[in-house]
C-alpha cells in the first residue's frame, strides 16, 4: 500500500503489521548441535535454556557421552521426562531485572 501510494506512513496503524515467525526444525537443529558437541568431545558441559521435553533424546545422548547436562528453565516447570535426563537444574531468572523500558518475556515451556 505504501509503495503504490494508497497509504502514507502517518496513516499506518498496528493493524497494518503482523509478525511472521517460522521456527520449523529449531529443536532438531539444537539437538544435532548437542549431539555433535558430545560426540566430538568439544565440551565438558552444556547448559540448555529450555524445558521442552523434545530435548530428552539429546540430553540422554550427551550424558551417555560424559557431558554434564544442566538445564535452565527460566523458572518454569520442567516436564518430568526431561528432568530425569539432566545432571542439574539451575535458573538465573532472578538475576535478570527488567527496567521500566524493557519487559521480560517468557514462553510456556
PDB file of C-alpha atoms in Angstrom:
ATOM      1  CA  UNK A   1       0.000   0.000   0.000  1.00  0.00           C
ATOM      2  CA  UNK A   2       2.821   2.371   0.760  1.00  0.00           C
ATOM      3  CA  UNK A   3       4.580   1.621  -2.494  1.00  0.00           C
ATOM      4  CA  UNK A   4       1.540   2.223  -4.668  1.00  0.00           C
ATOM      5  CA  UNK A   5       0.605   5.424  -2.811  1.00  0.00           C
ATOM      6  CA  UNK A   6      -2.691   4.195  -1.333  1.00  0.00           C
ATOM      7  CA  UNK A   7      -1.421   4.832   2.188  1.00  0.00           C
ATOM      8  CA  UNK A   8       1.037   7.235   3.744  1.00  0.00           C
ATOM      9  CA  UNK A   9       3.388   6.369   6.612  1.00  0.00           C
ATOM     10  CA  UNK A  10       1.462   8.563   9.033  1.00  0.00           C
ATOM     11  CA  UNK A  11      -1.730   6.616   8.195  1.00  0.00           C
ATOM     12  CA  UNK A  12      -0.302   3.254   9.315  1.00  0.00           C
ATOM     13  CA  UNK A  13      -1.790   1.578  12.391  1.00  0.00           C
ATOM     14  CA  UNK A  14      -0.969  -1.591  14.348  1.00  0.00           C
ATOM     15  CA  UNK A  15      -3.417  -3.488  12.131  1.00  0.00           C
ATOM     16  CA  UNK A  16      -1.142  -2.852   9.149  1.00  0.00           C
ATOM     17  CA  UNK A  17       1.615  -5.004  10.677  1.00  0.00           C
ATOM     18  CA  UNK A  18       1.955  -8.665  11.506  1.00  0.00           C
ATOM     19  CA  UNK A  19       4.762 -10.838  12.820  1.00  0.00           C
ATOM     20  CA  UNK A  20       5.716 -13.875  10.808  1.00  0.00           C
ATOM     21  CA  UNK A  21       7.834 -16.256  12.872  1.00  0.00           C
ATOM     22  CA  UNK A  22       8.893 -19.535  11.331  1.00  0.00           C
ATOM     23  CA  UNK A  23      10.710 -21.888  13.688  1.00  0.00           C
ATOM     24  CA  UNK A  24      10.443 -25.191  11.886  1.00  0.00           C
ATOM     25  CA  UNK A  25      13.067 -27.661  12.937  1.00  0.00           C
ATOM     26  CA  UNK A  26      14.746 -25.471  15.559  1.00  0.00           C
ATOM     27  CA  UNK A  27      14.579 -28.178  18.247  1.00  0.00           C
ATOM     28  CA  UNK A  28      16.043 -30.683  15.805  1.00  0.00           C
ATOM     29  CA  UNK A  29      18.888 -28.328  14.892  1.00  0.00           C
ATOM     30  CA  UNK A  30      19.716 -27.694  18.552  1.00  0.00           C
ATOM     31  CA  UNK A  31      19.583 -31.443  19.211  1.00  0.00           C
ATOM     32  CA  UNK A  32      22.003 -32.065  16.345  1.00  0.00           C
ATOM     33  CA  UNK A  33      24.356 -29.412  17.715  1.00  0.00           C
ATOM     34  CA  UNK A  34      24.241 -31.074  21.148  1.00  0.00           C
ATOM     35  CA  UNK A  35      24.973 -34.483  19.589  1.00  0.00           C
ATOM     36  CA  UNK A  36      27.842 -33.099  17.514  1.00  0.00           C
ATOM     37  CA  UNK A  37      29.440 -31.371  20.513  1.00  0.00           C
ATOM     38  CA  UNK A  38      29.084 -34.524  22.598  1.00  0.00           C
ATOM     39  CA  UNK A  39      30.436 -36.976  20.022  1.00  0.00           C
ATOM     40  CA  UNK A  40      33.396 -34.753  19.196  1.00  0.00           C
ATOM     41  CA  UNK A  41      34.154 -34.227  22.910  1.00  0.00           C
ATOM     42  CA  UNK A  42      34.315 -30.474  22.276  1.00  0.00           C
ATOM     43  CA  UNK A  43      32.656 -29.514  25.577  1.00  0.00           C
ATOM     44  CA  UNK A  44      32.500 -30.783  29.148  1.00  0.00           C
ATOM     45  CA  UNK A  45      29.206 -29.131  29.997  1.00  0.00           C
ATOM     46  CA  UNK A  46      26.098 -27.991  28.156  1.00  0.00           C
ATOM     47  CA  UNK A  47      23.595 -25.542  29.618  1.00  0.00           C
ATOM     48  CA  UNK A  48      20.270 -25.717  27.809  1.00  0.00           C
ATOM     49  CA  UNK A  49      17.824 -22.869  28.349  1.00  0.00           C
ATOM     50  CA  UNK A  50      14.505 -24.609  27.842  1.00  0.00           C
ATOM     51  CA  UNK A  51      12.135 -27.032  29.469  1.00  0.00           C
ATOM     52  CA  UNK A  52      10.877 -28.661  26.316  1.00  0.00           C
ATOM     53  CA  UNK A  53      10.748 -32.445  26.508  1.00  0.00           C
ATOM     54  CA  UNK A  54      11.717 -32.572  22.809  1.00  0.00           C
ATOM     55  CA  UNK A  55      15.287 -32.362  24.124  1.00  0.00           C
ATOM     56  CA  UNK A  56      15.141 -35.670  26.047  1.00  0.00           C
ATOM     57  CA  UNK A  57      16.975 -37.679  23.338  1.00  0.00           C
ATOM     58  CA  UNK A  58      19.707 -35.037  23.040  1.00  0.00           C
ATOM     59  CA  UNK A  59      20.197 -34.765  26.793  1.00  0.00           C
ATOM     60  CA  UNK A  60      20.342 -38.563  27.164  1.00  0.00           C
ATOM     61  CA  UNK A  61      22.919 -38.810  24.402  1.00  0.00           C
ATOM     62  CA  UNK A  62      25.056 -36.030  25.848  1.00  0.00           C
ATOM     63  CA  UNK A  63      25.036 -37.617  29.302  1.00  0.00           C
ATOM     64  CA  UNK A  64      25.952 -41.031  27.852  1.00  0.00           C
ATOM     65  CA  UNK A  65      28.938 -39.306  26.232  1.00  0.00           C
ATOM     66  CA  UNK A  66      30.036 -37.926  29.612  1.00  0.00           C
ATOM     67  CA  UNK A  67      28.780 -34.364  29.189  1.00  0.00           C
ATOM     68  CA  UNK A  68      27.473 -32.565  32.277  1.00  0.00           C
ATOM     69  CA  UNK A  69      23.984 -31.512  31.121  1.00  0.00           C
ATOM     70  CA  UNK A  70      22.476 -28.555  33.016  1.00  0.00           C
ATOM     71  CA  UNK A  71      19.026 -27.154  32.390  1.00  0.00           C
ATOM     72  CA  UNK A  72      17.894 -23.575  32.971  1.00  0.00           C
ATOM     73  CA  UNK A  73      14.124 -23.440  32.542  1.00  0.00           C
ATOM     74  CA  UNK A  74      13.974 -19.716  33.419  1.00  0.00           C
ATOM     75  CA  UNK A  75      11.912 -20.545  36.486  1.00  0.00           C
ATOM     76  CA  UNK A  76       9.261 -22.502  34.592  1.00  0.00           C
ATOM     77  CA  UNK A  77       8.200 -26.041  35.474  1.00  0.00           C
ATOM     78  CA  UNK A  78      10.246 -28.732  33.746  1.00  0.00           C
ATOM     79  CA  UNK A  79       8.497 -31.708  32.178  1.00  0.00           C
ATOM     80  CA  UNK A  80       9.091 -34.872  34.226  1.00  0.00           C
ATOM     81  CA  UNK A  81      10.541 -36.843  31.323  1.00  0.00           C
ATOM     82  CA  UNK A  82      13.189 -34.165  30.763  1.00  0.00           C
ATOM     83  CA  UNK A  83      14.047 -33.725  34.443  1.00  0.00           C
ATOM     84  CA  UNK A  84      15.021 -37.423  34.573  1.00  0.00           C
ATOM     85  CA  UNK A  85      17.738 -36.893  31.975  1.00  0.00           C
ATOM     86  CA  UNK A  86      19.656 -33.872  33.249  1.00  0.00           C
ATOM     87  CA  UNK A  87      22.531 -33.525  35.691  1.00  0.00           C
ATOM     88  CA  UNK A  88      21.361 -30.282  37.242  1.00  0.00           C
ATOM     89  CA  UNK A  89      18.672 -27.639  37.241  1.00  0.00           C
ATOM     90  CA  UNK A  90      19.564 -24.011  37.769  1.00  0.00           C
ATOM     91  CA  UNK A  91      17.851 -20.784  36.893  1.00  0.00           C
ATOM     92  CA  UNK A  92      19.163 -17.266  36.552  1.00  0.00           C
ATOM     93  CA  UNK A  93      15.767 -15.636  36.115  1.00  0.00           C
ATOM     94  CA  UNK A  94      16.157 -13.705  39.395  1.00  0.00           C
ATOM     95  CA  UNK A  95      19.340 -12.050  38.157  1.00  0.00           C
ATOM     96  CA  UNK A  96      17.523 -10.548  35.170  1.00  0.00           C
ATOM     97  CA  UNK A  97      15.943  -7.283  36.271  1.00  0.00           C
ATOM     98  CA  UNK A  98      13.844  -5.611  33.610  1.00  0.00           C
ATOM     99  CA  UNK A  99      13.836  -1.822  33.563  1.00  0.00           C
ATOM    100  CA  UNK A 100      10.761   0.273  33.007  1.00  0.00           C
ATOM    101  CA  UNK A 101      11.666   0.349  29.291  1.00  0.00           C
ATOM    102  CA  UNK A 102      12.246  -3.389  28.994  1.00  0.00           C
ATOM    103  CA  UNK A 103       9.854  -6.223  29.651  1.00  0.00           C
ATOM    104  CA  UNK A 104      10.999  -9.744  30.364  1.00  0.00           C
ATOM    105  CA  UNK A 105       9.241 -12.109  28.007  1.00  0.00           C
ATOM    106  CA  UNK A 106       8.933 -15.793  28.819  1.00  0.00           C
ATOM    107  CA  UNK A 107       7.162 -18.518  26.959  1.00  0.00           C
ATOM    108  CA  UNK A 108       5.282 -21.513  28.206  1.00  0.00           C
ATOM    109  CA  UNK A 109       7.873 -24.264  28.344  1.00  0.00           C
TER     110      UNK A 109
END
